[in-house]
Short mmCIF file of C-alpha atoms in Angstrom, two decimals:
data_model
loop_
_atom_site.label_atom_id
_atom_site.label_comp_id
_atom_site.label_asym_id
_atom_site.label_seq_id
_atom_site.Cartn_x
_atom_site.Cartn_y
_atom_site.Cartn_z
CA MET A 473 -24.08 14.41 -12.67
CA SER A 474 -20.74 15.50 -12.65
CA ASN A 475 -17.39 13.32 -12.54
CA ARG A 476 -16.42 14.52 -9.47
CA ILE A 477 -19.29 13.05 -7.98
CA VAL A 478 -19.48 10.03 -10.01
CA ASN A 479 -15.56 10.15 -8.36
CA ILE A 480 -16.74 10.31 -5.41
CA LEU A 481 -20.08 8.05 -5.38
CA VAL A 482 -17.83 5.05 -6.75
CA PRO A 483 -15.32 4.16 -4.17
CA VAL A 484 -18.80 4.68 -1.30
CA ILE A 485 -20.95 2.40 -3.06
CA SER A 486 -18.52 -0.04 -3.61
CA VAL A 487 -17.72 -0.26 0.29
CA ILE A 488 -21.22 -0.10 1.15
CA LEU A 489 -22.40 -2.74 -1.37
CA GLY A 490 -18.82 -5.13 0.18
CA LEU A 491 -20.25 -4.44 3.70
CA LEU A 492 -24.04 -5.41 2.79
CA VAL A 493 -22.65 -8.12 0.89
CA GLY A 494 -20.52 -9.22 3.86
CA ALA A 495 -23.46 -9.28 6.27
CA ILE A 496 -25.43 -11.57 4.30
CA VAL A 497 -22.44 -13.73 4.50
CA MET A 498 -22.11 -13.62 7.74
CA LEU A 499 -26.14 -14.34 8.07
CA VAL A 500 -25.98 -17.02 6.05
CA SER A 501 -22.89 -18.72 7.96
CA GLY A 502 -25.12 -18.21 11.18
CA TYR A 503 -23.66 -15.63 12.48
CA ASP A 504 -25.13 -12.13 13.73
CA PRO A 505 -23.58 -9.41 11.27
CA VAL A 506 -24.94 -6.45 13.91
CA ALA A 507 -22.46 -7.99 16.16
CA GLY A 508 -19.91 -8.71 13.75
CA TYR A 509 -19.62 -5.14 12.43
CA SER A 510 -19.88 -4.17 15.99
CA ALA A 511 -16.78 -5.78 17.04
CA LEU A 512 -15.52 -4.44 13.61
CA TRP A 513 -16.22 -0.44 14.89
CA ASN A 514 -14.73 -1.60 18.13
CA GLY A 515 -11.61 -3.25 17.05
CA ILE A 516 -10.60 0.27 15.07
CA PHE A 517 -11.93 2.88 17.43
CA GLY A 518 -13.01 0.83 20.60
CA ASP A 519 -10.28 3.40 22.83
CA VAL A 520 -7.02 5.03 21.97
CA TYR A 521 -4.86 1.79 21.74
CA THR A 522 -6.81 0.37 19.54
CA MET A 523 -7.30 3.75 17.70
CA GLY A 524 -3.37 3.76 17.60
CA GLU A 525 -2.70 0.37 15.99
CA THR A 526 -5.25 1.11 13.10
CA ILE A 527 -3.38 4.08 12.56
CA ARG A 528 0.16 1.97 12.72
CA GLN A 529 -1.19 -0.18 10.17
CA ILE A 530 -2.72 2.71 8.15
CA THR A 531 1.07 3.91 7.73
CA PRO A 532 2.19 0.92 5.14
CA TYR A 533 -0.91 0.88 3.04
CA ILE A 534 -0.35 4.23 2.74
CA LEU A 535 3.23 4.11 0.97
CA ALA A 536 2.01 0.25 -0.98
CA GLY A 537 -1.03 2.51 -2.31
CA LEU A 538 1.21 5.44 -3.69
CA ALA A 539 3.87 2.76 -5.41
CA VAL A 540 0.88 0.99 -7.41
CA ALA A 541 -0.80 4.70 -7.87
CA PHE A 542 2.06 6.05 -9.46
CA ALA A 543 3.05 3.23 -11.48
CA PHE A 544 -0.62 3.32 -12.77
CA ARG A 545 -0.30 7.16 -13.48
CA THR A 546 2.69 6.57 -15.69
CA GLY A 547 0.91 4.06 -17.83
CA LEU A 548 2.94 1.00 -15.87
CA PHE A 549 0.97 -1.61 -13.53
CA ASN A 550 3.43 -2.57 -11.11
CA ILE A 551 2.11 -5.90 -9.35
CA GLY A 552 5.93 -6.48 -7.35
CA VAL A 553 5.07 -3.96 -4.66
CA GLU A 554 4.95 -6.81 -2.36
CA GLY A 555 8.36 -7.96 -3.64
CA GLN A 556 9.72 -4.40 -3.49
CA LEU A 557 8.28 -3.82 0.36
CA ILE A 558 9.84 -6.88 1.09
CA VAL A 559 13.33 -6.05 0.11
CA GLY A 560 13.23 -2.44 1.56
CA TRP A 561 11.79 -4.51 5.22
CA PHE A 562 15.39 -6.37 5.23
CA ALA A 563 17.46 -3.56 3.72
CA ALA A 564 16.30 -1.11 6.83
CA ALA A 565 16.52 -3.90 9.26
CA TYR A 566 20.17 -4.77 7.74
CA VAL A 567 21.62 -1.18 8.04
CA GLY A 568 19.56 -1.24 11.79
CA VAL A 569 21.34 -4.00 13.13
CA ALA A 570 25.03 -3.81 10.92
CA PHE A 571 25.71 -0.11 12.00
CA ASP A 572 25.99 2.08 15.56
CA LEU A 573 26.20 5.45 14.40
CA PRO A 574 23.98 8.60 15.80
CA LYS A 575 20.42 8.62 15.55
CA MET A 576 20.51 11.46 13.00
CA ILE A 577 22.82 9.81 10.41
CA HIS A 578 21.50 6.34 11.48
CA LEU A 579 17.61 6.36 11.24
CA PRO A 580 17.84 8.09 7.91
CA LEU A 581 20.43 6.23 6.70
CA ALA A 582 17.92 3.23 6.78
CA ILE A 583 15.35 4.54 5.31
CA LEU A 584 17.12 6.14 2.04
CA ALA A 585 18.72 1.91 2.09
CA ALA A 586 15.07 0.85 2.42
CA ALA A 587 14.18 3.43 -0.55
CA ALA A 588 17.47 2.19 -2.76
CA ALA A 589 16.40 -1.47 -2.36
CA GLY A 590 12.59 -1.13 -3.08
CA ALA A 591 13.97 1.13 -6.03
CA LEU A 592 16.44 -1.59 -7.44
CA TRP A 593 13.73 -4.38 -7.34
CA GLY A 594 11.54 -1.58 -9.63
CA PHE A 595 14.11 -1.10 -11.60
CA ILE A 596 15.15 -4.23 -12.88
CA PRO A 597 11.20 -4.89 -14.48
CA GLY A 598 11.27 -1.04 -15.54
CA LEU A 599 14.86 -2.11 -17.50
CA LEU A 600 13.39 -4.97 -19.24
CA LYS A 601 10.00 -3.09 -20.26
CA ALA A 602 12.07 -0.29 -21.79
CA ARG A 603 14.85 -2.40 -23.46
CA PHE A 604 13.22 -5.47 -24.51
CA LYS A 605 9.68 -4.67 -24.42
CA VAL A 606 8.94 -7.69 -21.56
CA HIS A 607 5.74 -7.11 -19.93
CA GLU A 608 6.01 -5.92 -16.16
CA VAL A 609 3.23 -7.62 -15.01
CA ILE A 610 4.75 -10.91 -15.53
CA VAL A 611 8.11 -9.35 -14.53
CA THR A 612 7.12 -8.17 -11.28
CA ILE A 613 5.22 -11.15 -10.43
CA MET A 614 8.48 -13.07 -10.87
CA MET A 615 10.48 -10.33 -8.65
CA ASN A 616 7.94 -10.78 -5.75
CA TYR A 617 9.16 -14.83 -5.32
CA VAL A 618 12.50 -13.54 -5.95
CA ALA A 619 12.46 -11.31 -3.20
CA LEU A 620 10.56 -13.37 -0.66
CA HIS A 621 13.33 -16.20 -1.04
CA THR A 622 16.24 -14.24 -1.17
CA THR A 623 15.68 -12.06 1.77
CA ASN A 624 15.08 -15.30 3.98
CA ALA A 625 18.13 -16.81 2.96
CA LEU A 626 20.02 -13.28 3.70
CA VAL A 627 18.38 -13.59 7.22
CA ARG A 628 19.21 -16.76 7.63
CA ALA A 629 23.16 -15.95 6.48
CA ILE A 630 23.25 -12.84 8.79
CA SER A 631 21.63 -14.59 12.04
CA ASP A 632 23.79 -18.06 11.45
CA GLY A 633 20.82 -19.47 10.74
CA GLY A 634 18.42 -18.08 13.16
CA ASP A 635 14.98 -17.08 11.87
CA ASN A 636 15.51 -13.24 12.44
CA THR A 637 18.05 -10.36 12.32
CA GLY A 638 17.57 -9.70 16.02
CA PRO A 639 16.89 -6.02 16.98
CA ILE A 640 17.30 -3.06 15.37
CA ASN A 641 19.56 -0.48 17.26
CA PRO A 642 17.24 2.13 18.77
CA ASN A 643 19.23 5.11 17.09
CA ALA A 644 17.55 3.80 14.24
CA SER A 645 14.38 2.77 15.41
CA LEU A 646 11.05 5.27 14.34
CA ARG A 647 9.11 4.23 17.74
CA SER A 648 7.86 6.87 19.41
CA ASP A 649 7.51 6.89 23.95
CA PHE A 650 5.26 10.12 23.19
CA LEU A 651 3.24 8.53 20.62
CA ALA A 652 2.93 5.29 22.43
CA ASN A 653 2.29 6.90 25.88
CA MET A 654 -0.50 8.89 24.02
CA THR A 655 -2.17 5.75 22.34
CA ASP A 656 -2.04 3.38 25.78
CA PHE A 657 1.44 2.04 24.94
CA SER A 658 0.22 1.07 21.17
CA ARG A 659 2.61 0.99 18.41
CA LEU A 660 2.32 3.94 17.32
CA HIS A 661 5.39 5.61 15.19
CA TYR A 662 6.67 8.23 13.36
CA GLY A 663 6.49 6.66 10.33
CA ILE A 664 2.73 7.77 9.75
CA ILE A 665 4.51 11.45 9.14
CA ILE A 666 7.26 9.71 6.65
CA ALA A 667 3.75 8.41 4.88
CA LEU A 668 2.16 11.39 4.86
CA VAL A 669 5.11 12.96 3.58
CA MET A 670 5.48 11.20 0.72
CA VAL A 671 1.79 11.83 -0.71
CA LEU A 672 2.55 14.82 -0.50
CA VAL A 673 6.00 13.99 -2.89
CA MET A 674 3.77 12.05 -4.99
CA TYR A 675 1.37 14.57 -5.54
CA ILE A 676 4.49 17.54 -6.43
CA ILE A 677 6.24 15.34 -8.62
CA LEU A 678 3.13 14.32 -10.87
CA GLU A 679 1.45 17.57 -10.53
CA LYS A 680 4.31 20.43 -10.39
CA THR A 681 7.22 19.40 -12.03
CA THR A 682 8.17 18.63 -15.50
CA LEU A 683 9.28 15.16 -14.78
CA GLY A 684 6.04 14.41 -13.88
CA PHE A 685 4.61 15.90 -16.93
CA GLU A 686 7.12 13.56 -19.41
CA LEU A 687 6.25 10.33 -17.03
CA LYS A 688 2.60 11.02 -17.46
CA ALA A 689 2.65 11.41 -21.01
CA VAL A 690 4.94 8.34 -22.06
CA GLY A 691 2.42 6.54 -19.68
CA LEU A 692 -0.35 7.99 -21.89
CA ASN A 693 1.47 7.88 -25.94
CA GLN A 694 4.53 6.84 -25.99
CA HIS A 695 4.66 7.59 -29.85
CA ALA A 696 3.48 11.08 -29.03
CA SER A 697 6.12 11.29 -26.25
CA GLU A 698 8.95 10.25 -28.18
CA TYR A 699 7.89 12.42 -31.41
CA ALA A 700 7.51 15.24 -28.81
CA GLY A 701 11.45 14.51 -27.86
CA MET A 702 10.53 12.91 -25.00
CA ASN A 703 13.36 9.81 -23.49
CA VAL A 704 10.85 6.91 -23.49
CA ASN A 705 13.14 4.10 -22.06
CA LYS A 706 14.33 6.66 -19.23
CA ASN A 707 10.85 7.61 -18.15
CA ILE A 708 9.30 3.95 -18.10
CA ILE A 709 12.84 2.98 -16.04
CA LEU A 710 12.51 5.97 -13.45
CA ALA A 711 8.67 5.36 -13.42
CA MET A 712 9.23 1.76 -11.95
CA VAL A 713 12.10 2.96 -10.01
CA ILE A 714 10.18 6.03 -7.77
CA SER A 715 7.52 3.25 -7.70
CA GLY A 716 9.62 0.85 -6.39
CA ALA A 717 11.21 3.68 -4.06
CA PHE A 718 7.59 4.16 -2.37
CA ALA A 719 7.18 0.39 -1.60
CA GLY A 720 10.52 0.11 0.10
CA LEU A 721 9.40 2.83 2.02
CA GLY A 722 6.49 0.68 3.34
CA GLY A 723 9.28 -2.04 4.38
CA ALA A 724 11.30 0.61 6.38
CA MET A 725 8.09 1.37 8.13
CA GLU A 726 7.36 -2.34 9.44
CA ALA A 727 11.00 -3.02 10.11
CA LEU A 728 12.36 0.26 11.96
CA GLY A 729 9.00 1.03 13.50
CA THR A 730 6.30 -1.76 14.30
CA PHE A 731 8.54 -4.96 14.37
CA GLY A 732 11.78 -3.60 14.90
CA PHE A 733 13.77 -6.41 13.23
CA ALA A 734 13.13 -8.53 9.28
CA SER A 735 12.62 -12.58 9.79
CA VAL A 736 11.75 -15.34 7.74
CA LYS A 737 8.46 -15.05 6.12
CA GLY A 738 6.68 -17.85 5.49
CA GLY A 739 4.64 -16.25 3.05
CA PHE A 740 3.52 -12.49 1.44
CA THR A 741 2.78 -9.74 3.85
CA GLY A 742 -0.21 -9.14 1.82
CA ILE A 743 0.56 -5.80 1.72
CA GLY A 744 1.64 -5.01 -1.73
CA PHE A 745 -1.46 -6.21 -3.28
CA ASP A 746 -3.79 -4.77 -1.24
CA GLY A 747 -1.85 -2.03 -2.32
CA ILE A 748 -3.41 -2.21 -5.72
CA ALA A 749 -6.94 -2.20 -3.71
CA VAL A 750 -6.14 1.07 -2.10
CA ALA A 751 -4.93 2.73 -5.26
CA LEU A 752 -7.92 1.81 -7.36
CA LEU A 753 -10.01 2.72 -4.38
CA GLY A 754 -8.05 6.04 -3.91
CA ALA A 755 -8.65 6.59 -7.85
CA ASN A 756 -4.71 6.43 -8.20
CA THR A 757 -4.79 9.97 -6.75
CA PRO A 758 -2.41 10.87 -3.79
CA LEU A 759 -5.39 11.93 -1.47
CA GLY A 760 -7.38 9.27 -2.62
CA ILE A 761 -4.85 7.11 -1.56
CA ILE A 762 -5.23 8.16 2.11
CA PHE A 763 -8.68 7.09 2.24
CA GLY A 764 -8.31 3.83 0.69
CA ALA A 765 -5.38 2.92 2.95
CA THR A 766 -7.55 4.31 5.91
CA LEU A 767 -10.40 1.63 5.18
CA PHE A 768 -8.24 -1.17 4.18
CA GLY A 769 -5.83 -0.49 7.29
CA SER A 770 -9.00 -0.39 9.57
CA LEU A 771 -10.65 -3.71 8.21
CA LYS A 772 -7.47 -5.43 8.77
CA TYR A 773 -6.95 -4.40 12.15
CA GLY A 774 -10.55 -3.60 13.37
CA ALA A 775 -11.07 -7.66 11.91
CA THR A 776 -8.46 -9.30 14.47
CA ASN A 777 -11.43 -8.03 17.05
CA MET A 778 -14.06 -9.86 15.21
CA PRO A 779 -13.53 -13.25 16.29
CA ASN A 780 -12.79 -12.29 20.05
CA GLU A 781 -16.02 -10.28 20.71
CA ALA A 782 -18.25 -11.80 18.29
CA GLY A 783 -17.37 -15.44 17.96
CA ILE A 784 -17.28 -14.92 13.87
CA PRO A 785 -14.35 -17.70 12.90
CA GLU A 786 -11.18 -15.83 10.99
CA GLU A 787 -12.25 -17.32 7.79
CA ILE A 788 -15.85 -15.64 7.47
CA VAL A 789 -13.76 -12.28 8.42
CA SER A 790 -11.47 -13.32 5.58
CA ILE A 791 -14.08 -13.50 3.06
CA VAL A 792 -15.73 -10.21 4.23
CA ILE A 793 -12.85 -8.30 3.53
CA ALA A 794 -12.36 -10.21 0.46
CA ILE A 795 -15.96 -9.23 -0.60
CA ILE A 796 -15.03 -5.64 -0.18
CA ILE A 797 -12.19 -5.99 -2.15
CA PHE A 798 -13.96 -7.33 -5.25
CA PHE A 799 -16.42 -4.57 -4.97
CA VAL A 800 -13.83 -1.67 -4.70
CA ALA A 801 -11.88 -3.45 -8.23
CA SER A 802 -15.43 -3.70 -9.88
CA GLY A 803 -15.52 0.33 -9.38
CA TYR A 804 -15.46 0.58 -13.11
CA VAL A 805 -18.76 -1.74 -13.29
CA ILE A 806 -20.28 0.62 -10.73
CA ARG A 807 -19.23 3.87 -12.26
CA LEU A 808 -20.73 2.67 -15.39
CA LEU A 809 -24.07 1.80 -13.79
CA VAL A 810 -24.24 5.16 -11.80
CA GLN A 811 -23.51 7.31 -14.86
CA ARG A 812 -26.36 4.77 -16.81
CA PHE A 813 -28.47 6.09 -13.83
CA SER A 814 -27.65 9.50 -13.92
CA LYS A 815 -28.61 9.88 -18.00
CA ASN A 816 -31.79 8.11 -17.55
CA LYS A 817 -32.66 10.40 -14.51
CA GLU A 818 -31.41 13.40 -16.90
CA ALA A 819 -33.60 12.12 -19.74
CA LYS A 820 -36.59 11.91 -17.64
#
């Protein structure tokens, strides 16, 4: 069996296994899995409104997945996507609130501010990794908490003790009357276009540029890359900066599109952490990220219909989603089993 077929089979089998075990959990808990998954389907494809909201939910997952995948492809494990997304969210909202500029200037400025904030949050662990060999996993995990509490303090500071920044200037908004009217007034916005463009940007950087070749080479073998004349430290930092910029843009989608403000958060959004599973499901490829984000965005939004239509508690819904994520994360084991089954079949 070719590697291409295996790469397609592994995520498909992971999702099917996750859904089957999720059905068993619902059955054991006394709920009808057919009704549960029917409610999930209706929550995703029930009408144009739910489809619009599903696409809206997918948007930040694409960018979070790109952030994780970019770091993976360059030999780094960026667990700080959540924090980078949060600071990007705040930066975009702050620029959206603090200035009153023409839309052609204001919107790009807010988006760039989010990317810059995420890039800065990625620069710190990248610098520590390059200069002092501090493992990026440890630093990025801690930076998530720093991002959460720092942005909460900043929101309170600029709102005089309030719990949100207030609405952004309409000139900084990604919201679209055209898309809203087309999807029965959902919150679908132009951010999905930005997310898809960033998929193309990641592909071009990694596959079509000298920079991408160097970043991947350093990730594969730092010693060989240094011997070949590449600046290893610079490439490590740059990889984390670009990864952080993708994550920061994910925050901009929420600040400028979905919500239109930044608020004090009682905990993490979860989007950045789910980005890890999105990247794994998408095999760290730009095109794969779109499919992985589509799955997770659909599950996250569609699952909100399960308690209403099927009477399944939110806790069971969370367990079902977690089981699917578990099987996706276990893709390496599934890959081994598929390859072993293929070899046994060929031997016969």
